[in-house]
């Protein structure tokens, strides 16, 4: 793949997905029909890139691995969040009905929805950063998180491979607070689109480069090191969507002139 295309692929696909979402939203499409088409299209593009321009040709997930990852995606990343969204909505409604709770005033609802999505991406990543970091240092959390690190290869579908209990913990820190703050459903949907597409690239076996965006986004070049079997390498790059918190807290890791070796769990 030409270098310019390697650098432009991620921003073009990601911004294209987000722009498509907003175009569908403005056309009056329901939230689900506005969010899922760009996400599924991005998944198809990433799949094609993995076939045509793989980062590492030896990373070939078995049929059993793919079947397991489909199960994780359906049950842990789709069915479980659907149940949690109902629960979170009920919690938020109860808190809003209490005259002593004025939490909704803490969120800048007057900002344009795009600005709110960007703000949510950065704010939500802070508690996710600390949860993720704790999962690598607290034994009981690591037992859950090891499910995600067990595969010996990276490809886009294993972005969804998480223990359901860890998925609940993630939702408690990066979703529930924003539901309680009364963040609009279109903002939440816009966040989901970026979250999903970035996650596909982050775990992909695509030979792409983010260039300067590696100082802002938690993309594939950074995240491969996080999946290394070597703990001195893996205990870095905890950011879910952005890498700024890793930079701030000293855990960003992207050594020059080197490629990640074996990945997985020893």
CSV table of C-alpha atoms in Angstrom, one decimal:
chain,number,residue,atom,x,y,z
A,1,UNK,CA,0.0,0.0,0.0
A,2,UNK,CA,1.3,3.5,-0.9
A,3,UNK,CA,2.5,5.4,2.1
A,4,UNK,CA,0.0,8.3,1.6
A,5,UNK,CA,-2.8,5.8,1.5
A,6,UNK,CA,-1.6,4.1,4.7
A,7,UNK,CA,-1.7,7.4,6.5
A,8,UNK,CA,-5.0,8.6,5.0
A,9,UNK,CA,-7.0,5.4,5.4
A,10,UNK,CA,-7.9,5.7,9.1
A,11,UNK,CA,-9.0,9.4,9.0
A,12,UNK,CA,-10.9,9.0,5.7
A,13,UNK,CA,-12.8,5.9,6.9
A,14,UNK,CA,-13.5,7.3,10.4
A,15,UNK,CA,-14.6,10.8,9.4
A,16,UNK,CA,-16.6,9.2,6.5
A,17,UNK,CA,-18.4,7.0,9.0
A,18,UNK,CA,-19.1,9.9,11.3
A,19,UNK,CA,-20.2,12.2,8.5
A,20,UNK,CA,-22.6,9.5,7.1
A,21,UNK,CA,-24.1,9.1,10.6
A,22,UNK,CA,-24.8,12.8,10.9
A,23,UNK,CA,-26.2,13.0,7.3
A,24,UNK,CA,-28.6,10.1,8.1
A,25,UNK,CA,-29.5,11.8,11.4
A,26,UNK,CA,-30.3,15.0,9.7
A,27,UNK,CA,-32.4,13.2,7.1
A,28,UNK,CA,-34.7,12.0,9.9
A,29,UNK,CA,-33.6,8.4,10.1
A,30,UNK,CA,-34.1,6.6,13.5
A,31,UNK,CA,-31.1,6.5,15.7
A,32,UNK,CA,-30.3,2.8,15.0
A,33,UNK,CA,-30.6,3.2,11.2
A,34,UNK,CA,-28.4,6.3,11.3
A,35,UNK,CA,-25.7,4.6,13.5
A,36,UNK,CA,-25.4,1.0,12.2
A,37,UNK,CA,-25.0,1.5,8.4
A,38,UNK,CA,-21.7,3.6,8.7
A,39,UNK,CA,-20.4,1.2,11.4
A,40,UNK,CA,-21.1,-1.9,9.3
A,41,UNK,CA,-19.6,-0.3,6.2
A,42,UNK,CA,-16.5,0.6,8.2
A,43,UNK,CA,-16.3,-3.1,9.4
A,44,UNK,CA,-16.5,-4.2,5.7
A,45,UNK,CA,-13.7,-1.8,4.7
A,46,UNK,CA,-11.5,-2.9,7.5
A,47,UNK,CA,-12.1,-6.6,6.6
A,48,UNK,CA,-11.1,-5.9,3.0
A,49,UNK,CA,-8.0,-4.1,4.1
A,50,UNK,CA,-7.0,-7.0,6.3
A,51,UNK,CA,-7.3,-9.3,3.3
A,52,UNK,CA,-5.6,-7.1,0.8
A,53,UNK,CA,-3.1,-5.2,3.0
A,54,UNK,CA,-2.4,-7.1,6.2
A,55,UNK,CA,0.0,-5.8,8.8
A,56,UNK,CA,1.2,-9.4,9.6
A,57,UNK,CA,0.4,-12.2,7.2
A,58,UNK,CA,0.8,-14.9,9.8
A,59,UNK,CA,-2.2,-13.6,11.8
A,60,UNK,CA,-4.9,-15.9,10.6
A,61,UNK,CA,-7.6,-16.5,13.2
A,62,UNK,CA,-9.1,-20.0,13.0
A,63,UNK,CA,-12.7,-20.7,12.3
A,64,UNK,CA,-13.2,-21.5,16.0
A,65,UNK,CA,-11.7,-18.2,17.0
A,66,UNK,CA,-13.9,-16.3,14.6
A,67,UNK,CA,-17.0,-18.1,15.8
A,68,UNK,CA,-16.1,-17.3,19.4
A,69,UNK,CA,-15.6,-13.6,18.5
A,70,UNK,CA,-18.9,-13.5,16.7
A,71,UNK,CA,-20.5,-14.8,19.9
A,72,UNK,CA,-18.7,-12.1,22.0
A,73,UNK,CA,-19.8,-9.4,19.6
A,74,UNK,CA,-23.5,-10.5,19.6
A,75,UNK,CA,-23.9,-11.2,23.3
A,76,UNK,CA,-21.4,-9.0,25.1
A,77,UNK,CA,-21.3,-6.1,22.7
A,78,UNK,CA,-24.9,-6.0,21.5
A,79,UNK,CA,-27.3,-7.9,23.7
A,80,UNK,CA,-25.8,-7.0,27.1
A,81,UNK,CA,-25.5,-3.2,26.3
A,82,UNK,CA,-29.1,-3.3,25.2
A,83,UNK,CA,-30.1,-4.5,28.6
A,84,UNK,CA,-27.8,-2.1,30.3
A,85,UNK,CA,-29.2,0.8,28.4
A,86,UNK,CA,-32.7,0.1,29.7
A,87,UNK,CA,-31.3,-0.2,33.3
A,88,UNK,CA,-29.3,3.0,33.0
A,89,UNK,CA,-32.3,4.9,31.6
A,90,UNK,CA,-34.4,3.8,34.6
A,91,UNK,CA,-31.6,4.9,37.0
A,92,UNK,CA,-31.3,8.3,35.3
A,93,UNK,CA,-35.0,8.8,35.4
A,94,UNK,CA,-35.1,8.0,39.1
A,95,UNK,CA,-32.3,10.4,39.8
A,96,UNK,CA,-33.8,13.2,37.7
A,97,UNK,CA,-37.1,12.9,39.5
A,98,UNK,CA,-35.3,13.6,42.8
A,99,UNK,CA,-35.3,17.3,43.4
A,100,UNK,CA,-32.0,17.0,45.1
A,101,UNK,CA,-30.2,15.9,41.9
A,102,UNK,CA,-29.2,18.7,39.5
A,103,UNK,CA,-26.5,16.7,37.7
A,104,UNK,CA,-27.9,17.4,34.3
A,105,UNK,CA,-26.9,21.0,34.6
A,106,UNK,CA,-23.2,19.9,34.7
A,107,UNK,CA,-23.2,18.9,31.0
A,108,UNK,CA,-23.0,21.6,28.3
A,109,UNK,CA,-26.2,20.7,26.5
A,110,UNK,CA,-26.1,24.0,24.6
A,111,UNK,CA,-23.0,23.0,22.6
A,112,UNK,CA,-23.4,21.6,19.1
A,113,UNK,CA,-23.9,17.9,19.1
A,114,UNK,CA,-20.6,17.3,17.3
A,115,UNK,CA,-18.7,19.2,20.0
A,116,UNK,CA,-20.5,17.2,22.7
A,117,UNK,CA,-19.4,14.0,21.0
A,118,UNK,CA,-15.8,15.1,21.0
A,119,UNK,CA,-16.0,16.2,24.6
A,120,UNK,CA,-17.6,12.8,25.6
A,121,UNK,CA,-14.8,10.9,23.7
A,122,UNK,CA,-12.1,12.6,25.9
A,123,UNK,CA,-14.0,12.7,29.2
A,124,UNK,CA,-15.2,9.1,29.0
A,125,UNK,CA,-11.7,7.9,28.3
A,126,UNK,CA,-10.4,9.1,31.6
A,127,UNK,CA,-12.3,6.6,33.8
A,128,UNK,CA,-11.8,3.9,31.2
A,129,UNK,CA,-8.1,4.5,31.3
A,130,UNK,CA,-7.9,3.9,35.0
A,131,UNK,CA,-10.2,0.9,34.8
A,132,UNK,CA,-8.1,-0.6,32.1
A,133,UNK,CA,-4.9,0.2,33.9
A,134,UNK,CA,-6.3,-1.4,37.1
A,135,UNK,CA,-7.2,-4.5,35.1
A,136,UNK,CA,-3.5,-5.0,34.3
A,137,UNK,CA,-2.4,-4.7,38.0
A,138,UNK,CA,-5.3,-6.1,40.1
A,139,UNK,CA,-5.4,-9.9,39.9
A,140,UNK,CA,-9.2,-10.3,40.2
A,141,UNK,CA,-9.6,-7.7,37.4
A,142,UNK,CA,-6.9,-9.3,35.3
A,143,UNK,CA,-8.7,-12.7,35.4
A,144,UNK,CA,-11.6,-10.9,33.6
A,145,UNK,CA,-9.4,-8.8,31.3
A,146,UNK,CA,-7.2,-11.8,30.2
A,147,UNK,CA,-10.2,-13.0,28.1
A,148,UNK,CA,-9.5,-10.0,25.8
A,149,UNK,CA,-5.7,-10.6,25.7
A,150,UNK,CA,-5.7,-14.3,25.1
A,151,UNK,CA,-5.8,-14.5,21.3
A,152,UNK,CA,-2.4,-14.8,19.6
A,153,UNK,CA,-3.4,-12.6,16.7
A,154,UNK,CA,-5.2,-9.3,16.2
A,155,UNK,CA,-8.0,-8.7,13.7
A,156,UNK,CA,-10.9,-6.4,13.9
A,157,UNK,CA,-13.5,-8.7,15.3
A,158,UNK,CA,-11.7,-9.5,18.5
A,159,UNK,CA,-12.3,-5.9,19.6
A,160,UNK,CA,-15.5,-7.3,21.1
A,161,UNK,CA,-13.9,-10.1,23.1
A,162,UNK,CA,-14.5,-9.2,26.7
A,163,UNK,CA,-15.8,-11.0,29.8
A,164,UNK,CA,-19.4,-9.8,30.4
A,165,UNK,CA,-18.6,-8.7,33.9
A,166,UNK,CA,-15.8,-6.5,32.6
A,167,UNK,CA,-18.2,-5.1,30.0
A,168,UNK,CA,-20.6,-4.1,32.8
A,169,UNK,CA,-17.8,-2.4,34.6
A,170,UNK,CA,-16.8,-0.5,31.5
A,171,UNK,CA,-20.4,0.6,31.0
A,172,UNK,CA,-20.6,1.8,34.6
A,173,UNK,CA,-17.7,4.2,34.1
A,174,UNK,CA,-18.0,5.3,30.5
A,175,UNK,CA,-21.8,5.2,29.8
A,176,UNK,CA,-23.9,5.5,32.9
A,177,UNK,CA,-22.4,8.9,34.0
A,178,UNK,CA,-23.4,10.4,30.7
A,179,UNK,CA,-26.9,9.0,30.8
A,180,UNK,CA,-27.3,10.4,34.3
A,181,UNK,CA,-26.0,13.8,33.0
A,182,UNK,CA,-28.8,13.7,30.4
A,183,UNK,CA,-26.6,13.6,27.4
A,184,UNK,CA,-28.8,13.3,24.3
A,185,UNK,CA,-29.4,10.1,22.5
A,186,UNK,CA,-27.9,11.5,19.3
A,187,UNK,CA,-24.7,12.4,21.1
A,188,UNK,CA,-24.5,9.0,22.6
A,189,UNK,CA,-25.1,7.5,19.1
A,190,UNK,CA,-22.4,9.7,17.6
A,191,UNK,CA,-20.0,8.6,20.4
A,192,UNK,CA,-20.9,4.9,19.6
A,193,UNK,CA,-20.0,5.4,15.9
A,194,UNK,CA,-16.6,6.7,16.6
A,195,UNK,CA,-16.0,4.2,19.5
A,196,UNK,CA,-16.9,1.3,17.1
A,197,UNK,CA,-15.0,2.4,14.1
A,198,UNK,CA,-11.9,3.3,16.0
A,199,UNK,CA,-12.1,0.0,17.9
A,200,UNK,CA,-12.2,-1.9,14.6
A,201,UNK,CA,-9.0,-0.2,13.4
A,202,UNK,CA,-7.4,-0.4,16.8
A,203,UNK,CA,-7.5,-4.2,16.8
A,204,UNK,CA,-7.2,-4.7,13.1
A,205,UNK,CA,-4.5,-6.5,11.1
A,206,UNK,CA,-4.4,-3.6,8.6
A,207,UNK,CA,-1.1,-2.1,7.4
A,208,UNK,CA,-2.1,1.4,8.1
A,209,UNK,CA,-0.3,4.3,9.8
A,210,UNK,CA,-1.9,7.1,11.8
A,211,UNK,CA,1.2,9.3,11.6
A,212,UNK,CA,0.7,12.4,13.8
A,213,UNK,CA,-2.6,11.1,15.0
A,214,UNK,CA,-0.7,8.6,17.1
A,215,UNK,CA,-0.3,11.5,19.6
A,216,UNK,CA,-4.1,11.9,19.8
A,217,UNK,CA,-5.8,8.6,19.0
A,218,UNK,CA,-5.4,5.2,20.5
A,219,UNK,CA,-4.9,3.4,17.1
A,220,UNK,CA,-3.5,0.1,15.9
A,221,UNK,CA,0.2,1.0,16.0
A,222,UNK,CA,-0.1,1.8,19.7
A,223,UNK,CA,-2.5,-0.9,20.6
A,224,UNK,CA,-0.5,-3.8,19.2
A,225,UNK,CA,2.2,-3.1,21.8
A,226,UNK,CA,-0.5,-3.3,24.5
A,227,UNK,CA,-1.2,-6.9,23.4
A,228,UNK,CA,2.4,-7.9,23.6
A,229,UNK,CA,3.2,-11.0,25.7
A,230,UNK,CA,6.0,-8.9,27.2
A,231,UNK,CA,4.6,-7.1,30.3
A,232,UNK,CA,7.1,-4.3,30.0
A,233,UNK,CA,5.5,-3.5,26.7
A,234,UNK,CA,1.9,-4.5,27.4
A,235,UNK,CA,1.5,-2.4,30.5
A,236,UNK,CA,1.2,0.7,28.3
A,237,UNK,CA,-1.3,2.4,26.0
A,238,UNK,CA,-4.4,1.9,28.1
A,239,UNK,CA,-6.5,4.5,26.3
A,240,UNK,CA,-9.7,3.3,24.8
A,241,UNK,CA,-10.3,6.0,22.1
A,242,UNK,CA,-7.6,8.5,22.7
A,243,UNK,CA,-4.0,8.3,23.9
A,244,UNK,CA,-3.8,11.7,25.7
A,245,UNK,CA,-4.3,10.2,29.2
A,246,UNK,CA,-1.5,7.8,28.6
A,247,UNK,CA,0.7,10.7,27.6
A,248,UNK,CA,-0.3,12.6,30.7
A,249,UNK,CA,0.3,9.7,33.1
A,250,UNK,CA,3.4,8.4,31.4
A,251,UNK,CA,2.1,5.1,29.9
A,252,UNK,CA,2.3,5.9,26.2
A,253,UNK,CA,4.6,3.5,24.4
A,254,UNK,CA,5.5,3.6,20.7
A,255,UNK,CA,9.2,2.7,20.3
A,256,UNK,CA,10.8,3.9,17.0
A,257,UNK,CA,12.3,1.4,14.6
A,258,UNK,CA,10.7,-1.7,16.2
A,259,UNK,CA,7.7,-3.9,15.6
A,260,UNK,CA,5.8,-5.8,18.2
A,261,UNK,CA,6.7,-9.5,18.6
A,262,UNK,CA,4.5,-12.2,19.9
A,263,UNK,CA,1.1,-11.1,21.3
A,264,UNK,CA,-1.3,-12.8,23.7
A,265,UNK,CA,-0.9,-14.2,27.2
A,266,UNK,CA,1.8,-16.5,28.4
